[in-house]
Amino acid sequence: MDSEDPEQALDLLEPDFRYLIALPGREATGRSKADFAAYIAGRNAVEREHKILRHSSDGDLETVYGVVTESGKAVGSFLSAAVVTPEGRMARYQSYFTTTYDLIDLPE
């Protein structure tokens, strides 16, 4: 999603993909790949990057923790989990983003 073509992330989703993205003051939810496409299209265009600091997996569940930067400056951190199908596509996704707390010290 951080690339110049964020829609390419849609190739990694099951058609009945469901998600919850908890952002400061609001939540974005959806029950389809089309809903997520609309979410991506509605994001403001900034120089944003998600840098993964930790990751793990257990069976079909993958988790990541990282920091979000905008124009190279850290603006917050996220903890995300996804259920991944045997074909390698996401079926479910849940992510929490905060600008007020870091579980792991941010890199310098």
PDB file of C-alpha atoms in Angstrom:
ATOM      1  CA  MET A   1       0.000   0.000   0.000  1.00  0.00           C
ATOM      2  CA  ASP A   2       2.999   2.300   0.367  1.00  0.00           C
ATOM      3  CA  SER A   3       3.964   2.030  -3.292  1.00  0.00           C
ATOM      4  CA  GLU A   4       3.047   4.384  -6.106  1.00  0.00           C
ATOM      5  CA  ASP A   5       0.416   1.782  -7.052  1.00  0.00           C
ATOM      6  CA  PRO A   6      -1.347   0.971  -3.756  1.00  0.00           C
ATOM      7  CA  GLU A   7      -4.088  -0.938  -5.601  1.00  0.00           C
ATOM      8  CA  GLN A   8      -1.605  -3.780  -6.175  1.00  0.00           C
ATOM      9  CA  ALA A   9      -2.285  -4.746  -2.538  1.00  0.00           C
ATOM     10  CA  LEU A  10      -5.723  -5.890  -3.697  1.00  0.00           C
ATOM     11  CA  ASP A  11      -4.087  -8.871  -5.430  1.00  0.00           C
ATOM     12  CA  LEU A  12      -3.225 -10.209  -1.958  1.00  0.00           C
ATOM     13  CA  LEU A  13      -6.849 -10.313  -0.753  1.00  0.00           C
ATOM     14  CA  GLU A  14      -9.583 -12.922  -0.862  1.00  0.00           C
ATOM     15  CA  PRO A  15     -12.821 -11.703  -2.523  1.00  0.00           C
ATOM     16  CA  ASP A  16     -14.704 -11.890   0.826  1.00  0.00           C
ATOM     17  CA  PHE A  17     -11.883 -10.125   2.701  1.00  0.00           C
ATOM     18  CA  ARG A  18     -12.956  -8.487   5.980  1.00  0.00           C
ATOM     19  CA  TYR A  19     -11.022  -5.837   7.878  1.00  0.00           C
ATOM     20  CA  LEU A  20     -10.926  -3.432  10.791  1.00  0.00           C
ATOM     21  CA  ILE A  21      -8.433  -0.576  10.875  1.00  0.00           C
ATOM     22  CA  ALA A  22      -8.579   1.361  14.137  1.00  0.00           C
ATOM     23  CA  LEU A  23      -7.222   4.883  13.724  1.00  0.00           C
ATOM     24  CA  PRO A  24      -7.164   7.714  16.274  1.00  0.00           C
ATOM     25  CA  GLY A  25     -10.774   8.830  16.633  1.00  0.00           C
ATOM     26  CA  ARG A  26     -12.285   6.496  14.036  1.00  0.00           C
ATOM     27  CA  GLU A  27     -12.455   2.995  12.613  1.00  0.00           C
ATOM     28  CA  ALA A  28     -12.453   1.833   9.014  1.00  0.00           C
ATOM     29  CA  THR A  29     -14.220  -1.468   8.409  1.00  0.00           C
ATOM     30  CA  GLY A  30     -15.258  -3.500   5.433  1.00  0.00           C
ATOM     31  CA  ARG A  31     -16.548  -6.870   4.343  1.00  0.00           C
ATOM     32  CA  SER A  32     -15.109  -7.222   0.839  1.00  0.00           C
ATOM     33  CA  LYS A  33     -12.169  -6.623  -1.412  1.00  0.00           C
ATOM     34  CA  ALA A  34     -14.202  -3.811  -3.017  1.00  0.00           C
ATOM     35  CA  ASP A  35     -14.660  -2.131   0.382  1.00  0.00           C
ATOM     36  CA  PHE A  36     -10.900  -2.200   0.897  1.00  0.00           C
ATOM     37  CA  ALA A  37     -10.326  -0.772  -2.589  1.00  0.00           C
ATOM     38  CA  ALA A  38     -12.564   2.163  -1.613  1.00  0.00           C
ATOM     39  CA  TYR A  39     -10.600   2.599   1.637  1.00  0.00           C
ATOM     40  CA  ILE A  40      -7.301   2.721  -0.269  1.00  0.00           C
ATOM     41  CA  ALA A  41      -8.708   5.201  -2.791  1.00  0.00           C
ATOM     42  CA  GLY A  42      -9.848   7.499   0.029  1.00  0.00           C
ATOM     43  CA  ARG A  43      -6.477   7.745   1.786  1.00  0.00           C
ATOM     44  CA  ASN A  44      -4.750  11.105   1.568  1.00  0.00           C
ATOM     45  CA  ALA A  45      -1.723  11.153  -0.715  1.00  0.00           C
ATOM     46  CA  VAL A  46       1.355  11.606   1.437  1.00  0.00           C
ATOM     47  CA  GLU A  47       4.821  10.135   1.467  1.00  0.00           C
ATOM     48  CA  ARG A  48       3.849   7.351   3.922  1.00  0.00           C
ATOM     49  CA  GLU A  49       5.796   4.211   4.778  1.00  0.00           C
ATOM     50  CA  HIS A  50       5.035   1.349   7.154  1.00  0.00           C
ATOM     51  CA  LYS A  51       8.292   0.004   8.621  1.00  0.00           C
ATOM     52  CA  ILE A  52       7.952  -3.421  10.242  1.00  0.00           C
ATOM     53  CA  LEU A  53      10.025  -3.780  13.414  1.00  0.00           C
ATOM     54  CA  ARG A  54       8.768  -7.217  14.567  1.00  0.00           C
ATOM     55  CA  HIS A  55       6.802 -10.038  12.965  1.00  0.00           C
ATOM     56  CA  SER A  56       5.617 -13.521  13.825  1.00  0.00           C
ATOM     57  CA  SER A  57       3.362 -16.249  12.545  1.00  0.00           C
ATOM     58  CA  ASP A  58       1.476 -19.170  14.038  1.00  0.00           C
ATOM     59  CA  GLY A  59      -0.362 -21.349  11.550  1.00  0.00           C
ATOM     60  CA  ASP A  60      -2.564 -19.112   9.422  1.00  0.00           C
ATOM     61  CA  LEU A  61      -2.163 -16.048  11.691  1.00  0.00           C
ATOM     62  CA  GLU A  62       0.542 -13.473  10.983  1.00  0.00           C
ATOM     63  CA  THR A  63       1.264 -10.446  13.175  1.00  0.00           C
ATOM     64  CA  VAL A  64       3.465  -7.398  12.681  1.00  0.00           C
ATOM     65  CA  TYR A  65       4.445  -4.410  14.783  1.00  0.00           C
ATOM     66  CA  GLY A  66       5.945  -1.309  13.256  1.00  0.00           C
ATOM     67  CA  VAL A  67       6.166   2.398  12.831  1.00  0.00           C
ATOM     68  CA  VAL A  68       4.511   4.663  10.275  1.00  0.00           C
ATOM     69  CA  THR A  69       6.576   7.467   8.811  1.00  0.00           C
ATOM     70  CA  GLU A  70       5.401  10.381   6.696  1.00  0.00           C
ATOM     71  CA  SER A  71       8.052  12.197   4.687  1.00  0.00           C
ATOM     72  CA  GLY A  72      10.643  10.280   6.730  1.00  0.00           C
ATOM     73  CA  LYS A  73       9.339  11.367  10.148  1.00  0.00           C
ATOM     74  CA  ALA A  74       7.778   8.851  12.581  1.00  0.00           C
ATOM     75  CA  VAL A  75       4.122   9.717  13.205  1.00  0.00           C
ATOM     76  CA  GLY A  76       2.913   6.636  15.098  1.00  0.00           C
ATOM     77  CA  SER A  77       3.036   2.892  15.514  1.00  0.00           C
ATOM     78  CA  PHE A  78       0.816  -0.031  14.536  1.00  0.00           C
ATOM     79  CA  LEU A  79       0.062  -3.578  15.603  1.00  0.00           C
ATOM     80  CA  SER A  80      -1.602  -5.681  12.919  1.00  0.00           C
ATOM     81  CA  ALA A  81      -2.757  -9.252  12.461  1.00  0.00           C
ATOM     82  CA  ALA A  82      -3.973 -11.152   9.421  1.00  0.00           C
ATOM     83  CA  VAL A  83      -5.440 -14.567   8.714  1.00  0.00           C
ATOM     84  CA  VAL A  84      -3.709 -15.861   5.587  1.00  0.00           C
ATOM     85  CA  THR A  85      -5.138 -18.576   3.342  1.00  0.00           C
ATOM     86  CA  PRO A  86      -3.055 -21.535   2.087  1.00  0.00           C
ATOM     87  CA  GLU A  87      -2.853 -19.635  -1.239  1.00  0.00           C
ATOM     88  CA  GLY A  88      -1.093 -16.763   0.532  1.00  0.00           C
ATOM     89  CA  ARG A  89      -3.950 -14.237   0.400  1.00  0.00           C
ATOM     90  CA  MET A  90      -5.424 -12.358   3.341  1.00  0.00           C
ATOM     91  CA  ALA A  91      -8.901 -13.398   4.434  1.00  0.00           C
ATOM     92  CA  ARG A  92      -9.133 -11.191   7.552  1.00  0.00           C
ATOM     93  CA  TYR A  93      -7.117  -8.201   8.755  1.00  0.00           C
ATOM     94  CA  GLN A  94      -7.140  -6.185  11.960  1.00  0.00           C
ATOM     95  CA  SER A  95      -4.864  -3.216  12.629  1.00  0.00           C
ATOM     96  CA  TYR A  96      -4.461  -0.691  15.419  1.00  0.00           C
ATOM     97  CA  PHE A  97      -2.603   2.575  14.811  1.00  0.00           C
ATOM     98  CA  THR A  98      -1.696   5.034  17.554  1.00  0.00           C
ATOM     99  CA  THR A  99       0.127   8.348  17.661  1.00  0.00           C
ATOM    100  CA  THR A 100       0.422   8.374  21.457  1.00  0.00           C
ATOM    101  CA  TYR A 101       2.096   5.104  22.492  1.00  0.00           C
ATOM    102  CA  ASP A 102       5.006   2.969  21.283  1.00  0.00           C
ATOM    103  CA  LEU A 103       5.236  -0.644  22.433  1.00  0.00           C
ATOM    104  CA  ILE A 104       8.841  -0.788  21.209  1.00  0.00           C
ATOM    105  CA  ASP A 105      11.147   2.233  21.167  1.00  0.00           C
ATOM    106  CA  LEU A 106      11.152   3.753  17.709  1.00  0.00           C
ATOM    107  CA  PRO A 107      14.403   3.550  15.749  1.00  0.00           C
ATOM    108  CA  GLU A 108      16.509   6.692  15.634  1.00  0.00           C
TER     109      GLU A 108
END
